[in-house]
Amino acid sequence: MNTGRGRARSSRRRGTPAPVRRAMEILVDRKAVDPLLLDLRGLASATDYFLIVSGTSDAHVRGMAEHLVEALVPSGGRPHHVEGLAQGRWVLLDYVDFVVHLFHPELRAFYELERLWGDAPVVAVGDSELKG
């Protein structure tokens, strides 16, 4: 997954791995709010991508997280680590090569991961760049 660090932004998008694209599609289908995919290759050693979305309530955040976990199992995707699922305020699903952050809107605004990782290229916003 750590290939192509010197490529242009459009090449990075084409190089987005299928499991990451699938996770984004699943969350968009579940009405994720403000989905954003950040390419962390070359910026972080812990993972290659952050997929950040918001839900409209704690129940929506939990529901999206639970559905994503179940939907990725048939293709061999199982999270290495899960945090926050019971509360539904900030759920972290660590798939090693990518980490999914599902937020209640208030916590997303408070932690501002997009700002903290402002040097990371935005690979996709919503589903428009993933399907094109």
PDB file of N, CA and C in Angstrom, residues 18-62:
ATOM      1  N   ALA A  18      -9.066  -1.127  -3.340  1.00  0.00           N
ATOM      2  CA  ALA A  18     -10.476  -1.518  -3.406  1.00  0.00           C
ATOM      3  C   ALA A  18     -11.157  -1.545  -2.039  1.00  0.00           C
ATOM      4  N   PRO A  19     -10.536  -2.094  -0.981  1.00  0.00           N
ATOM      5  CA  PRO A  19     -11.234  -2.099   0.319  1.00  0.00           C
ATOM      6  C   PRO A  19     -11.544  -0.696   0.841  1.00  0.00           C
ATOM      7  N   VAL A  20     -10.669   0.252   0.568  1.00  0.00           N
ATOM      8  CA  VAL A  20     -10.892   1.630   1.004  1.00  0.00           C
ATOM      9  C   VAL A  20     -12.045   2.235   0.209  1.00  0.00           C
ATOM     10  N   ARG A  21     -12.021   2.026  -1.112  1.00  0.00           N
ATOM     11  CA  ARG A  21     -13.121   2.522  -1.949  1.00  0.00           C
ATOM     12  C   ARG A  21     -14.440   1.893  -1.528  1.00  0.00           C
ATOM     13  N   ARG A  22     -14.422   0.590  -1.243  1.00  0.00           N
ATOM     14  CA  ARG A  22     -15.640  -0.116  -0.839  1.00  0.00           C
ATOM     15  C   ARG A  22     -16.173   0.443   0.479  1.00  0.00           C
ATOM     16  N   ALA A  23     -15.288   0.691   1.434  1.00  0.00           N
ATOM     17  CA  ALA A  23     -15.716   1.255   2.719  1.00  0.00           C
ATOM     18  C   ALA A  23     -16.385   2.607   2.515  1.00  0.00           C
ATOM     19  N   MET A  24     -15.817   3.444   1.656  1.00  0.00           N
ATOM     20  CA  MET A  24     -16.411   4.759   1.380  1.00  0.00           C
ATOM     21  C   MET A  24     -17.793   4.586   0.754  1.00  0.00           C
ATOM     22  N   GLU A  25     -17.913   3.691  -0.219  1.00  0.00           N
ATOM     23  CA  GLU A  25     -19.201   3.463  -0.880  1.00  0.00           C
ATOM     24  C   GLU A  25     -20.259   2.987   0.112  1.00  0.00           C
ATOM     25  N   ILE A  26     -19.875   2.077   0.996  1.00  0.00           N
ATOM     26  CA  ILE A  26     -20.810   1.542   2.001  1.00  0.00           C
ATOM     27  C   ILE A  26     -21.313   2.665   2.897  1.00  0.00           C
ATOM     28  N   LEU A  27     -20.412   3.515   3.356  1.00  0.00           N
ATOM     29  CA  LEU A  27     -20.801   4.595   4.256  1.00  0.00           C
ATOM     30  C   LEU A  27     -21.638   5.653   3.548  1.00  0.00           C
ATOM     31  N   VAL A  28     -21.308   5.953   2.312  1.00  0.00           N
ATOM     32  CA  VAL A  28     -22.117   6.907   1.539  1.00  0.00           C
ATOM     33  C   VAL A  28     -23.525   6.339   1.345  1.00  0.00           C
ATOM     34  N   ASP A  29     -23.610   5.046   1.065  1.00  0.00           N
ATOM     35  CA  ASP A  29     -24.926   4.402   0.914  1.00  0.00           C
ATOM     36  C   ASP A  29     -25.736   4.455   2.207  1.00  0.00           C
ATOM     37  N   ARG A  30     -25.055   4.510   3.341  1.00  0.00           N
ATOM     38  CA  ARG A  30     -25.719   4.593   4.645  1.00  0.00           C
ATOM     39  C   ARG A  30     -25.908   6.029   5.101  1.00  0.00           C
ATOM     40  N   LYS A  31     -25.841   6.947   4.159  1.00  0.00           N
ATOM     41  CA  LYS A  31     -26.111   8.376   4.412  1.00  0.00           C
ATOM     42  C   LYS A  31     -25.097   9.045   5.322  1.00  0.00           C
ATOM     43  N   ALA A  32     -23.811   8.670   5.181  1.00  0.00           N
ATOM     44  CA  ALA A  32     -22.754   9.352   5.915  1.00  0.00           C
ATOM     45  C   ALA A  32     -22.745  10.825   5.541  1.00  0.00           C
ATOM     46  N   VAL A  33     -22.480  11.671   6.509  1.00  0.00           N
ATOM     47  CA  VAL A  33     -22.457  13.116   6.307  1.00  0.00           C
ATOM     48  C   VAL A  33     -20.999  13.559   6.131  1.00  0.00           C
ATOM     49  N   ASP A  34     -20.753  14.375   5.119  1.00  0.00           N
ATOM     50  CA  ASP A  34     -19.427  14.949   4.848  1.00  0.00           C
ATOM     51  C   ASP A  34     -18.305  13.911   4.815  1.00  0.00           C
ATOM     52  N   PRO A  35     -18.438  12.861   3.997  1.00  0.00           N
ATOM     53  CA  PRO A  35     -17.365  11.870   3.923  1.00  0.00           C
ATOM     54  C   PRO A  35     -16.109  12.461   3.288  1.00  0.00           C
ATOM     55  N   LEU A  36     -14.970  12.063   3.825  1.00  0.00           N
ATOM     56  CA  LEU A  36     -13.688  12.588   3.373  1.00  0.00           C
ATOM     57  C   LEU A  36     -12.652  11.481   3.479  1.00  0.00           C
ATOM     58  N   LEU A  37     -11.852  11.313   2.436  1.00  0.00           N
ATOM     59  CA  LEU A  37     -10.781  10.321   2.435  1.00  0.00           C
ATOM     60  C   LEU A  37      -9.452  11.039   2.295  1.00  0.00           C
ATOM     61  N   LEU A  38      -8.582  10.851   3.288  1.00  0.00           N
ATOM     62  CA  LEU A  38      -7.262  11.475   3.294  1.00  0.00           C
ATOM     63  C   LEU A  38      -6.197  10.432   3.018  1.00  0.00           C
ATOM     64  N   ASP A  39      -5.252  10.757   2.149  1.00  0.00           N
ATOM     65  CA  ASP A  39      -4.132   9.889   1.818  1.00  0.00           C
ATOM     66  C   ASP A  39      -2.977  10.245   2.751  1.00  0.00           C
ATOM     67  N   LEU A  40      -2.654   9.347   3.665  1.00  0.00           N
ATOM     68  CA  LEU A  40      -1.607   9.604   4.647  1.00  0.00           C
ATOM     69  C   LEU A  40      -0.280   8.955   4.278  1.00  0.00           C
ATOM     70  N   ARG A  41      -0.218   8.326   3.105  1.00  0.00           N
ATOM     71  CA  ARG A  41       1.033   7.684   2.704  1.00  0.00           C
ATOM     72  C   ARG A  41       2.141   8.725   2.666  1.00  0.00           C
ATOM     73  N   GLY A  42       3.238   8.424   3.306  1.00  0.00           N
ATOM     74  CA  GLY A  42       4.347   9.362   3.379  1.00  0.00           C
ATOM     75  C   GLY A  42       4.243  10.351   4.521  1.00  0.00           C
ATOM     76  N   LEU A  43       3.092  10.418   5.178  1.00  0.00           N
ATOM     77  CA  LEU A  43       2.900  11.340   6.298  1.00  0.00           C
ATOM     78  C   LEU A  43       2.781  10.627   7.637  1.00  0.00           C
ATOM     79  N   ALA A  44       2.333   9.378   7.607  1.00  0.00           N
ATOM     80  CA  ALA A  44       2.121   8.610   8.841  1.00  0.00           C
ATOM     81  C   ALA A  44       2.596   7.181   8.617  1.00  0.00           C
ATOM     82  N   SER A  45       3.166   6.603   9.644  1.00  0.00           N
ATOM     83  CA  SER A  45       3.631   5.218   9.511  1.00  0.00           C
ATOM     84  C   SER A  45       2.585   4.214   9.987  1.00  0.00           C
ATOM     85  N   ALA A  46       1.577   4.668  10.697  1.00  0.00           N
ATOM     86  CA  ALA A  46       0.595   3.759  11.292  1.00  0.00           C
ATOM     87  C   ALA A  46      -0.451   3.268  10.297  1.00  0.00           C
ATOM     88  N   THR A  47      -0.782   4.073   9.285  1.00  0.00           N
ATOM     89  CA  THR A  47      -1.818   3.703   8.322  1.00  0.00           C
ATOM     90  C   THR A  47      -1.621   4.498   7.035  1.00  0.00           C
ATOM     91  N   ASP A  48      -2.310   4.078   5.984  1.00  0.00           N
ATOM     92  CA  ASP A  48      -2.194   4.754   4.695  1.00  0.00           C
ATOM     93  C   ASP A  48      -3.309   5.762   4.436  1.00  0.00           C
ATOM     94  N   TYR A  49      -4.497   5.510   4.989  1.00  0.00           N
ATOM     95  CA  TYR A  49      -5.657   6.371   4.723  1.00  0.00           C
ATOM     96  C   TYR A  49      -6.477   6.586   5.981  1.00  0.00           C
ATOM     97  N   PHE A  50      -7.067   7.762   6.077  1.00  0.00           N
ATOM     98  CA  PHE A  50      -8.123   8.054   7.042  1.00  0.00           C
ATOM     99  C   PHE A  50      -9.395   8.276   6.247  1.00  0.00           C
ATOM    100  N   LEU A  51     -10.427   7.560   6.596  1.00  0.00           N
ATOM    101  CA  LEU A  51     -11.764   7.785   6.059  1.00  0.00           C
ATOM    102  C   LEU A  51     -12.558   8.404   7.195  1.00  0.00           C
ATOM    103  N   ILE A  52     -13.001   9.637   7.010  1.00  0.00           N
ATOM    104  CA  ILE A  52     -13.675  10.398   8.060  1.00  0.00           C
ATOM    105  C   ILE A  52     -15.094  10.710   7.611  1.00  0.00           C
ATOM    106  N   VAL A  53     -16.065  10.364   8.453  1.00  0.00           N
ATOM    107  CA  VAL A  53     -17.469  10.669   8.161  1.00  0.00           C
ATOM    108  C   VAL A  53     -18.160  11.095   9.447  1.00  0.00           C
ATOM    109  N   SER A  54     -19.310  11.722   9.275  1.00  0.00           N
ATOM    110  CA  SER A  54     -20.169  12.058  10.414  1.00  0.00           C
ATOM    111  C   SER A  54     -21.496  11.347  10.250  1.00  0.00           C
ATOM    112  N   GLY A  55     -22.151  11.139  11.380  1.00  0.00           N
ATOM    113  CA  GLY A  55     -23.526  10.664  11.400  1.00  0.00           C
ATOM    114  C   GLY A  55     -24.394  11.762  11.960  1.00  0.00           C
ATOM    115  N   THR A  56     -25.681  11.550  11.924  1.00  0.00           N
ATOM    116  CA  THR A  56     -26.601  12.577  12.409  1.00  0.00           C
ATOM    117  C   THR A  56     -26.951  12.409  13.884  1.00  0.00           C
ATOM    118  N   SER A  57     -26.608  11.264  14.451  1.00  0.00           N
ATOM    119  CA  SER A  57     -26.895  10.976  15.861  1.00  0.00           C
ATOM    120  C   SER A  57     -25.979   9.843  16.315  1.00  0.00           C
ATOM    121  N   ASP A  58     -25.975   9.581  17.605  1.00  0.00           N
ATOM    122  CA  ASP A  58     -25.186   8.460  18.125  1.00  0.00           C
ATOM    123  C   ASP A  58     -25.633   7.149  17.487  1.00  0.00           C
ATOM    124  N   ALA A  59     -26.952   6.986  17.352  1.00  0.00           N
ATOM    125  CA  ALA A  59     -27.486   5.751  16.755  1.00  0.00           C
ATOM    126  C   ALA A  59     -27.064   5.616  15.293  1.00  0.00           C
ATOM    127  N   HIS A  60     -27.046   6.717  14.557  1.00  0.00           N
ATOM    128  CA  HIS A  60     -26.619   6.690  13.159  1.00  0.00           C
ATOM    129  C   HIS A  60     -25.144   6.312  13.064  1.00  0.00           C
ATOM    130  N   VAL A  61     -24.312   6.888  13.918  1.00  0.00           N
ATOM    131  CA  VAL A  61     -22.879   6.579  13.923  1.00  0.00           C
ATOM    132  C   VAL A  61     -22.676   5.093  14.228  1.00  0.00           C
ATOM    133  N   ARG A  62     -23.329   4.597  15.270  1.00  0.00           N
ATOM    134  CA  ARG A  62     -23.213   3.169  15.625  1.00  0.00           C
ATOM    135  C   ARG A  62     -23.697   2.282  14.484  1.00  0.00           C
TER     136      ARG A  62
END
